[in-house]
Short mmCIF file of C-alpha atoms and ligand atoms in Angstrom, two decimals:
data_model
loop_
_atom_site.label_atom_id
_atom_site.label_comp_id
_atom_site.label_asym_id
_atom_site.label_seq_id
_atom_site.Cartn_x
_atom_site.Cartn_y
_atom_site.Cartn_z
CA MET A 1 76.20 200.53 39.54
CA THR A 2 77.01 197.04 41.62
CA MET A 3 73.96 198.09 43.81
CA THR A 4 71.51 197.88 40.80
CA VAL A 5 72.74 194.81 39.49
CA ARG A 6 72.49 193.11 43.09
CA ARG A 7 69.12 194.40 43.84
CA LEU A 8 67.82 192.81 40.52
CA THR A 9 69.55 189.93 41.31
CA ARG A 10 67.74 189.46 44.34
CA ALA A 11 64.62 190.14 43.17
CA ALA A 12 64.79 187.91 40.40
CA THR A 13 65.02 184.88 43.06
CA ALA A 14 62.01 186.35 44.73
CA GLY A 15 59.52 183.57 42.99
CA LEU A 16 61.71 180.69 43.80
CA VAL A 17 61.74 182.11 47.36
CA ALA A 18 57.72 181.86 47.44
CA ALA A 19 57.63 178.54 45.91
CA ALA A 20 59.98 177.14 48.73
CA ALA A 21 58.00 178.78 51.41
CA LEU A 22 54.89 177.02 50.19
CA THR A 23 56.85 173.66 50.40
CA ALA A 24 58.21 174.27 53.76
CA ALA A 25 54.77 175.15 54.95
CA ALA A 26 53.08 172.07 53.77
CA HIS A 27 56.08 169.93 55.11
CA SER A 28 55.84 171.35 58.48
CA ALA A 29 52.03 170.86 58.75
CA GLU A 30 52.77 167.11 58.63
CA ALA A 31 55.68 167.08 61.23
CA ALA A 32 54.39 169.05 63.70
CA ASP A 33 56.34 169.56 67.10
CA THR A 34 58.65 172.05 66.18
CA LEU A 35 58.87 175.70 67.51
CA GLY A 36 58.05 177.09 64.11
CA SER A 37 55.08 174.98 63.38
CA ALA A 38 53.43 175.24 66.70
CA ALA A 39 53.71 179.13 66.53
CA ALA A 40 52.07 179.05 63.14
CA GLY A 41 49.21 177.26 64.59
CA GLN A 42 49.09 180.36 66.50
CA GLY A 43 49.23 182.47 63.68
CA ARG A 44 52.82 183.84 64.95
CA TYR A 45 56.20 183.15 63.71
CA PHE A 46 58.90 181.84 65.88
CA GLY A 47 62.55 183.20 64.96
CA THR A 48 66.09 183.11 66.17
CA ALA A 49 69.15 185.35 65.77
CA VAL A 50 71.67 183.50 63.50
CA ALA A 51 75.33 184.29 62.61
CA ALA A 52 76.29 183.51 59.23
CA ASN A 53 79.81 181.84 60.65
CA HIS A 54 77.76 179.16 62.17
CA LEU A 55 75.75 178.21 59.10
CA GLY A 56 78.28 175.68 58.20
CA GLU A 57 78.12 173.61 61.30
CA ALA A 58 75.82 170.56 60.53
CA ASP A 59 73.96 170.58 64.03
CA TYR A 60 73.58 174.39 64.08
CA ALA A 61 72.13 174.47 60.70
CA ALA A 62 69.81 171.22 61.40
CA THR A 63 68.50 172.83 64.42
CA LEU A 64 68.04 176.09 62.90
CA ASP A 65 66.06 174.43 59.64
CA ARG A 66 63.69 172.26 61.99
CA GLU A 67 62.52 174.69 64.52
CA PHE A 68 62.42 178.15 63.24
CA SER A 69 60.28 179.93 60.84
CA SER A 70 61.79 183.49 60.95
CA VAL A 71 65.53 184.58 61.21
CA THR A 72 67.38 188.01 62.39
CA PRO A 73 71.11 188.26 61.21
CA GLU A 74 72.64 188.71 64.66
CA ASN A 75 75.20 191.62 63.66
CA GLU A 76 75.52 191.17 59.80
CA MET A 77 72.88 193.88 58.94
CA LYS A 78 74.38 196.18 61.16
CA TRP A 79 76.00 199.27 59.71
CA ASP A 80 79.23 198.50 60.69
CA ALA A 81 78.95 195.36 58.62
CA THR A 82 76.86 196.87 55.65
CA GLU A 83 78.85 199.95 55.27
CA PRO A 84 82.00 200.38 56.78
CA SER A 85 83.24 203.18 54.63
CA ARG A 86 80.71 205.72 53.18
CA GLY A 87 78.77 204.77 50.12
CA THR A 88 80.56 201.39 50.34
CA PHE A 89 78.17 198.49 50.88
CA SER A 90 79.06 195.05 51.77
CA PHE A 91 76.31 192.43 52.05
CA GLY A 92 78.28 189.09 51.65
CA SER A 93 77.68 187.92 55.00
CA ALA A 94 73.69 189.30 55.36
CA ASP A 95 73.42 187.73 51.89
CA ARG A 96 74.49 184.44 52.98
CA ILE A 97 71.83 184.49 55.99
CA VAL A 98 68.95 185.63 53.62
CA ASP A 99 69.83 183.39 51.11
CA HIS A 100 69.68 180.34 53.78
CA ALA A 101 66.51 181.44 55.11
CA GLN A 102 64.68 181.75 51.76
CA SER A 103 66.08 178.19 50.59
CA GLN A 104 64.33 176.83 53.98
CA GLY A 105 61.13 178.95 53.68
CA MET A 106 61.93 181.00 56.64
CA ASP A 107 61.06 185.04 56.88
CA VAL A 108 63.74 187.50 57.67
CA ARG A 109 63.64 190.25 60.21
CA GLY A 110 65.95 193.18 59.19
CA HIS A 111 68.01 194.62 62.61
CA THR A 112 68.85 197.39 62.58
CA LEU A 113 69.08 200.43 60.18
CA VAL A 114 69.75 203.32 62.56
CA TRP A 115 71.63 202.59 66.10
CA HIS A 116 74.04 204.16 68.13
CA SER A 117 76.22 200.91 68.58
CA GLN A 118 77.97 198.74 65.83
CA LEU A 119 78.20 202.55 64.17
CA PRO A 120 81.37 202.92 61.95
CA SER A 121 83.26 205.89 63.50
CA TRP A 122 82.91 207.81 60.15
CA VAL A 123 79.30 208.09 60.71
CA GLY A 124 80.06 210.06 64.10
CA SER A 125 82.60 212.58 62.41
CA LEU A 126 80.00 213.82 59.94
CA GLY A 127 78.14 217.34 60.48
CA ALA A 128 74.57 217.85 60.73
CA SER A 129 73.64 218.04 57.01
CA ASP A 130 76.27 215.35 55.80
CA LEU A 131 74.92 213.10 58.70
CA ARG A 132 71.18 213.39 57.74
CA THR A 133 72.29 212.33 54.11
CA ALA A 134 74.11 209.64 55.25
CA MET A 135 71.45 208.11 57.41
CA ASN A 136 69.00 208.29 54.74
CA ASP A 137 71.70 206.90 52.15
CA HIS A 138 72.31 204.14 54.50
CA ILE A 139 68.59 203.16 54.96
CA ASN A 140 68.01 203.46 51.35
CA GLY A 141 71.07 201.24 50.24
CA LEU A 142 70.17 198.49 53.15
CA MET A 143 66.50 198.50 52.52
CA GLY A 144 66.71 198.60 48.54
CA HIS A 145 68.96 195.90 48.50
CA TYR A 146 66.44 193.51 50.22
CA LYS A 147 63.36 195.19 49.14
CA GLY A 148 60.51 192.72 49.42
CA GLU A 149 62.44 190.29 51.37
CA ILE A 150 62.22 191.52 55.19
CA HIS A 151 58.87 191.21 56.88
CA SER A 152 59.78 193.68 59.47
CA TRP A 153 62.78 196.22 59.97
CA ASP A 154 64.05 197.50 63.15
CA VAL A 155 64.39 201.07 61.77
CA VAL A 156 65.44 202.78 64.43
CA ASN A 157 67.05 200.60 67.63
CA GLU A 158 67.74 201.82 71.53
CA ALA A 159 67.17 205.74 71.28
CA PHE A 160 65.90 205.94 74.44
CA GLN A 161 68.23 206.46 77.80
CA ASP A 162 68.05 203.72 80.59
CA GLY A 163 66.67 204.80 83.99
CA GLY A 164 63.74 207.12 85.21
CA SER A 165 64.04 210.30 82.90
CA GLY A 166 62.36 208.79 79.74
CA ALA A 167 64.98 211.08 77.81
CA ARG A 168 66.62 210.39 74.43
CA ARG A 169 69.67 208.50 74.48
CA SER A 170 73.23 210.55 73.38
CA SER A 171 73.98 209.62 69.41
CA PRO A 172 75.39 211.11 66.70
CA PHE A 173 71.80 211.23 65.42
CA GLN A 174 70.51 212.57 68.39
CA ASP A 175 73.26 214.86 69.21
CA LYS A 176 73.04 216.65 65.68
CA LEU A 177 69.87 216.25 64.29
CA GLY A 178 67.50 216.39 67.50
CA ASN A 179 64.50 214.03 68.34
CA GLY A 180 63.25 214.31 64.61
CA PHE A 181 65.76 211.85 63.22
CA ILE A 182 63.63 209.09 64.30
CA GLU A 183 60.37 210.34 62.21
CA GLU A 184 62.90 211.16 59.19
CA ALA A 185 64.26 207.70 59.49
CA PHE A 186 60.91 206.04 59.71
CA ARG A 187 59.66 208.44 56.39
CA THR A 188 62.50 207.48 54.58
CA ALA A 189 61.94 203.73 55.32
CA ARG A 190 58.57 203.51 54.35
CA ALA A 191 59.61 204.85 50.68
CA ALA A 192 62.49 202.55 50.58
CA ASP A 193 60.33 199.26 50.95
CA PRO A 194 56.76 199.76 51.26
CA ALA A 195 56.20 196.05 51.82
CA ALA A 196 58.22 195.97 55.11
CA LYS A 197 56.64 196.44 58.53
CA LEU A 198 58.59 199.44 60.43
CA CYS A 199 59.67 198.63 64.05
CA TYR A 200 61.01 200.65 66.70
CA ASN A 201 62.75 198.50 69.11
CA ASP A 202 64.37 198.82 72.61
CA TYR A 203 65.26 197.18 75.82
CA ASN A 204 64.17 197.52 79.47
CA THR A 205 60.99 198.73 77.73
CA ASP A 206 59.22 195.17 78.67
CA GLY A 207 57.10 196.27 81.49
CA VAL A 208 55.65 199.87 82.13
CA ASN A 209 58.28 202.12 83.33
CA ALA A 210 59.65 205.57 82.66
CA LYS A 211 61.46 204.61 79.46
CA SER A 212 58.46 202.28 77.97
CA ASN A 213 56.26 205.24 78.54
CA ALA A 214 58.37 207.84 76.80
CA VAL A 215 58.64 205.16 73.82
CA TYR A 216 54.82 204.81 74.00
CA ASP A 217 54.40 208.69 73.78
CA MET A 218 56.53 208.78 70.79
CA VAL A 219 54.48 205.96 69.07
CA LYS A 220 51.16 207.77 69.94
CA ASP A 221 52.60 210.88 68.45
CA PHE A 222 53.80 209.14 65.39
CA LYS A 223 50.22 207.21 64.88
CA SER A 224 48.44 210.72 65.49
CA ARG A 225 50.32 212.58 63.09
CA GLY A 226 50.54 209.76 60.18
CA VAL A 227 54.36 209.13 60.65
CA PRO A 228 54.58 205.31 59.20
CA ILE A 229 55.28 203.16 62.29
CA ASP A 230 54.00 199.71 62.30
CA CYS A 231 55.36 197.72 64.97
CA VAL A 232 57.30 197.99 68.27
CA GLY A 233 60.07 195.66 69.01
CA PHE A 234 60.57 194.40 72.59
CA GLN A 235 64.14 193.05 73.33
CA SER A 236 63.20 190.92 76.28
CA HIS A 237 66.75 190.27 77.43
CA PHE A 238 66.00 188.87 80.96
CA ASN A 239 68.32 187.86 84.11
CA SER A 240 67.87 188.21 87.53
CA ASN A 241 68.62 191.81 87.58
CA SER A 242 65.98 192.09 85.03
CA PRO A 243 63.40 189.76 85.36
CA VAL A 244 60.17 188.98 83.33
CA PRO A 245 58.16 191.86 84.70
CA SER A 246 54.88 191.18 86.05
CA ASP A 247 52.94 193.49 83.63
CA TYR A 248 54.51 192.53 80.58
CA ARG A 249 51.20 191.43 78.85
CA GLN A 250 49.88 194.78 80.04
CA ASN A 251 52.53 196.60 78.43
CA LEU A 252 52.43 194.68 74.94
CA GLN A 253 48.74 195.33 75.31
CA ARG A 254 48.94 199.34 75.66
CA PHE A 255 51.06 199.24 72.59
CA ALA A 256 49.09 197.19 70.32
CA ASP A 257 46.05 199.59 71.45
CA LEU A 258 47.72 202.25 69.82
CA GLY A 259 47.25 200.54 66.64
CA VAL A 260 50.92 199.03 66.14
CA ASP A 261 51.81 195.47 65.92
CA VAL A 262 54.23 194.06 68.81
CA GLN A 263 57.01 191.43 68.52
CA ILE A 264 59.33 189.79 70.80
CA THR A 265 62.48 190.61 69.40
CA GLU A 266 65.55 189.03 71.20
CA LEU A 267 64.15 186.99 73.84
CA ASP A 268 66.93 185.34 75.99
CA ILE A 269 66.23 184.51 79.61
CA GLU A 270 69.41 183.40 81.92
CA GLY A 271 68.88 180.36 84.22
CA SER A 272 68.28 177.03 83.76
CA GLY A 273 65.78 173.92 84.61
CA SER A 274 62.32 174.33 85.55
CA ALA A 275 62.60 177.88 86.48
CA GLN A 276 63.90 178.80 83.49
CA ALA A 277 61.18 177.15 81.85
CA ALA A 278 58.67 178.94 83.88
CA ASP A 279 59.97 182.26 82.61
CA TYR A 280 59.90 181.18 79.04
CA THR A 281 56.30 180.22 79.62
CA LYS A 282 55.48 183.67 80.95
CA VAL A 283 56.62 185.28 77.69
CA VAL A 284 54.99 183.05 75.55
CA GLU A 285 51.68 183.33 77.42
CA ALA A 286 51.92 187.01 77.19
CA CYS A 287 52.45 187.21 73.67
CA LEU A 288 49.76 184.60 72.67
CA ALA A 289 47.42 187.01 75.21
CA VAL A 290 47.73 189.92 72.82
CA SER A 291 46.30 189.47 69.36
CA ARG A 292 48.74 191.94 67.85
CA CYS A 293 52.04 190.15 69.11
CA THR A 294 52.77 188.76 65.66
CA GLY A 295 55.87 186.72 66.83
CA MET A 296 58.70 185.93 68.85
CA THR A 297 62.76 185.59 68.21
CA VAL A 298 64.77 184.31 70.61
CA TRP A 299 68.70 186.03 70.40
CA GLY A 300 70.35 182.67 69.21
CA VAL A 301 70.16 178.82 68.58
CA THR A 302 72.38 177.57 71.24
CA ASP A 303 73.49 178.49 74.58
CA LYS A 304 77.22 177.96 73.57
CA TYR A 305 76.88 180.94 70.72
CA SER A 306 74.59 183.23 72.96
CA TRP A 307 75.98 186.88 73.42
CA ARG A 308 75.30 185.95 77.32
CA SER A 309 76.74 182.37 77.05
CA SER A 310 77.53 181.94 80.58
CA GLY A 311 73.95 182.39 81.54
CA THR A 312 72.77 179.76 79.49
CA PRO A 313 69.67 181.86 78.52
CA LEU A 314 68.23 179.72 75.08
CA LEU A 315 66.12 176.98 74.18
CA PHE A 316 69.17 174.37 73.12
CA ASP A 317 72.16 173.67 75.26
CA GLY A 318 75.52 173.73 73.68
CA ASN A 319 74.93 169.81 72.34
CA TYR A 320 71.73 171.16 70.61
CA SER A 321 69.81 169.10 72.89
CA GLU A 322 66.17 170.61 74.13
CA LYS A 323 66.24 171.82 77.54
CA PRO A 324 63.35 172.28 79.77
CA ALA A 325 62.81 175.80 78.45
CA TYR A 326 62.19 174.32 75.08
CA ASP A 327 59.41 171.98 76.08
CA ALA A 328 57.94 174.63 77.89
CA VAL A 329 57.86 177.09 74.93
CA LEU A 330 56.68 174.37 72.79
CA SER A 331 53.61 173.34 75.00
CA ALA A 332 52.62 177.32 75.80
CA LEU A 333 52.58 177.54 71.97
CA GLY A 334 50.04 174.52 72.02
CA GLY A 335 52.59 172.44 70.31
CA SER A 336 51.25 168.95 69.68
CA GLY A 337 54.73 168.34 70.36
CA ASP A 338 56.20 165.78 73.08
CA PRO A 339 57.71 167.70 76.11
CA GLY A 340 58.37 164.41 77.45
CA ASP A 341 59.29 162.14 74.64
CA PRO A 342 61.65 159.54 76.00
CA ASP A 343 63.21 159.90 72.46
CA ASP A 344 64.30 163.54 72.81
CA PRO A 345 67.46 164.32 74.27
CA GLY A 346 66.57 166.15 77.89
CA ASP A 347 62.96 164.97 78.21
CA PRO A 348 62.17 162.83 80.96
CA GLY A 349 62.44 159.33 80.34
CA ASP A 350 65.28 159.59 77.50
CA GLY A 351 67.30 157.51 80.07
CA THR A 352 70.13 159.89 79.81
CA PRO A 353 71.27 161.59 82.96
CA SER A 354 72.42 165.23 82.36
CA CYS A 355 72.96 168.37 83.98
CA THR A 356 73.98 171.99 83.65
CA ALA A 357 76.38 174.07 85.65
CA THR A 358 76.30 177.91 86.00
CA TYR A 359 78.20 180.31 87.64
CA THR A 360 77.91 183.33 89.75
CA ARG A 361 80.38 185.57 91.55
CA THR A 362 78.72 186.04 95.01
CA ALA A 363 81.21 188.28 96.67
CA ASP A 364 84.08 190.34 95.80
CA TRP A 365 86.97 192.29 97.41
CA SER A 366 90.24 193.62 96.69
CA SER A 367 92.51 190.36 97.00
CA GLY A 368 89.61 187.62 96.27
CA TYR A 369 86.18 186.69 95.50
CA ASN A 370 83.86 183.87 96.21
CA GLY A 371 82.31 181.85 93.32
CA GLN A 372 79.33 179.57 93.36
CA VAL A 373 78.55 176.97 90.48
CA THR A 374 75.16 175.98 90.55
CA ILE A 375 74.28 172.31 89.27
CA THR A 376 70.70 171.69 87.78
CA ALA A 377 69.86 168.13 86.75
CA GLY A 378 68.36 167.74 83.30
CA GLY A 379 64.95 165.49 82.26
CA GLU A 380 66.21 162.68 84.46
CA PRO A 381 67.10 162.40 87.99
CA ILE A 382 70.86 162.05 88.56
CA SER A 383 72.89 160.26 90.97
CA SER A 384 76.07 162.27 90.53
CA TRP A 385 77.64 165.22 88.61
CA THR A 386 81.14 166.46 87.80
CA ALA A 387 81.90 170.05 86.88
CA THR A 388 85.11 171.59 85.67
CA VAL A 389 86.25 175.19 86.89
CA THR A 390 89.35 176.34 84.91
CA LEU A 391 90.79 179.03 86.89
CA PRO A 392 93.24 182.04 85.19
CA ALA A 393 96.73 180.93 85.99
CA GLN A 394 97.34 183.51 88.83
CA GLN A 395 94.49 182.70 91.15
CA SER A 396 94.35 179.85 93.67
CA VAL A 397 91.51 178.49 95.72
CA SER A 398 91.55 178.87 99.51
CA ALA A 399 88.61 176.98 100.50
CA LEU A 400 85.61 174.86 98.80
CA TRP A 401 82.44 173.79 100.33
CA ASN A 402 79.65 171.58 99.39
CA GLY A 403 81.90 169.95 96.21
CA THR A 404 85.13 167.37 96.46
CA PRO A 405 87.72 168.97 94.22
CA THR A 406 90.97 167.27 92.58
CA TRP A 407 93.44 169.38 90.97
CA SER A 408 95.10 169.26 87.50
CA GLY A 409 97.19 172.43 87.03
CA ASN A 410 94.69 175.34 87.29
CA VAL A 411 91.51 172.79 86.34
CA MET A 412 89.88 172.01 89.58
CA THR A 413 87.31 169.20 88.68
CA VAL A 414 84.59 169.17 91.54
CA ARG A 415 82.19 165.96 92.54
CA PRO A 416 79.69 166.04 94.98
CA SER A 417 80.32 165.62 99.08
CA TRP A 418 76.77 164.98 100.12
CA ASN A 419 74.82 166.53 97.30
CA GLY A 420 75.14 164.03 94.42
CA THR A 421 71.54 162.90 94.11
CA LEU A 422 69.19 165.17 92.55
CA ALA A 423 65.46 165.01 91.16
CA ALA A 424 64.89 165.83 87.61
CA GLY A 425 65.14 169.51 87.23
CA ALA A 426 66.65 170.03 90.92
CA SER A 427 69.69 172.11 91.93
CA THR A 428 72.39 172.13 93.95
CA GLY A 429 75.85 173.83 93.94
CA PHE A 430 79.15 174.08 95.34
CA GLY A 431 81.12 177.33 96.55
CA PHE A 432 84.58 178.38 96.69
CA THR A 433 87.10 181.22 97.34
CA VAL A 434 89.85 182.53 95.48
CA ALA A 435 92.92 184.58 95.98
CA LYS A 436 93.03 186.80 93.12
CA ASN A 437 97.13 187.27 92.90
CA GLY A 438 96.49 190.19 90.78
CA SER A 439 93.91 188.64 88.34
CA ASP A 440 90.39 189.54 88.69
CA ALA A 441 89.48 187.24 85.66
CA ALA A 442 86.46 185.14 85.72
CA PRO A 443 87.06 181.00 85.88
CA VAL A 444 85.72 179.22 82.92
CA ILE A 445 82.94 176.43 83.95
CA GLY A 446 83.12 173.20 81.56
CA THR A 447 80.35 171.14 80.54
CA CYS A 448 78.63 169.54 83.45
CA THR A 449 78.63 165.63 83.12
CA ALA A 450 75.91 163.43 85.02
CA SER A 451 75.42 160.05 85.88
C1 XIL B 501 74.63 191.82 70.18
C2 XIL B 501 75.23 191.01 69.43
O1 XIL B 501 74.40 189.43 69.95
C3 XIL B 501 76.58 190.15 69.80
O2 XIL B 501 77.01 189.39 69.10
C4 XIL B 501 77.40 191.75 69.59
O3 XIL B 501 78.52 191.63 69.79
C5 XIL B 501 76.75 192.97 70.16
O4 XIL B 501 75.27 193.00 69.97
N1 XIL B 501 70.45 194.75 71.60
C6 XIL B 501 70.30 194.67 70.20
C7 XIL B 501 71.36 193.42 69.30
O5 XIL B 501 69.75 195.27 69.42
O6 XIL B 501 71.78 193.84 68.27
C8 XIL B 501 72.47 193.09 70.31
O7 XIL B 501 73.04 191.87 69.86
C9 XIL B 501 71.92 192.88 71.60
C10 XIL B 501 71.25 193.76 72.43
#
């Protein structure tokens, strides 16, 4: 009963939504130089993951509204958030995101209907026949609530195992319903909202490998048998262990050649400065080279709220300044934008020295570890930098190199020894040895300041 009313309420606003979208499109045509408008010029969307609890932060909302044309709720549409107990749906946080997006003329990606993670325990305790009913009810409940309002749904997420086997991942769905659960989920989803594109989404499938081969075989089989699938999502979470694959474009293209759209769904690339910017360029260029790559989504607005915040993997830093990666993406999208606009924070010529500090543990043994902090200058040359390292209370530093420390309690403030001067985008760093004294926790690296 409640659901019917909510469905009508959401559907009744659809006319208003369409009007808002037109206004936004007209507006962005005049005001170029954003990720969304530049991507639109290439016939693509440029989206971000959004968390409902940050929408009230003015800078967060302003950056979101200015730059992006699509949003994906980061957690709010997952099973644990939307159906915490069987048959009781809660859409409050997801509705806030969808309402916000629609008021700004942004599209919404739905994430995700059937996934082994962020799954309430009641689902795992059902027997096979009940589980099948519950899965279909869940799909119908969510897709029904947002019918006509979601451009693409991640119907099934991460159903394949990592590593070389190409096997399905163990999950309540796989273990009790077998391979057929994926097909059943897609068929249910098609009937629930025929207007939504239905995607299969996964990670470590970005290049050609055993896992992506297994997904490829599934999609090929679905297409040959008429199982409704429209798109494949490539999460694209990259870092030094999992770099942007050299055959990324070829991999996207071979999926597109099966007759599905491809989308980059959760892009983030750990790193900083010009190296990170170059990696972002590769990703955008790969998507633009594949005509069925319909859009890209980065997995968050700002480094400070990233699920991998220590890796600073996004396009805006913690102060919402555009990073070199932002300029690289805008320029790869053909934005008439202003990489190098002296008025933009972080761009060369803005007159403001800036830096970022990123941390890695470079060695580890039972009683201690070595840490390394990399300092990277922003868009201006700098003559000095300051970084803070807050150590867990038990730990103590026994050696430090390539920096000069001063101490206040367990906070170590480090300034350059010989390595203060950096060209724009260049990096240096300092290292230190820590005695664990019983605590293996990581230090917290504070904001880097430069002069
Ligand atoms: C992540 C969110 O970013 C985190 O806030 C949450 O704690 C865990 O999930 N693959 C996915 C996303 O499909 O849903 C995950 O999002 C990241 C990996």
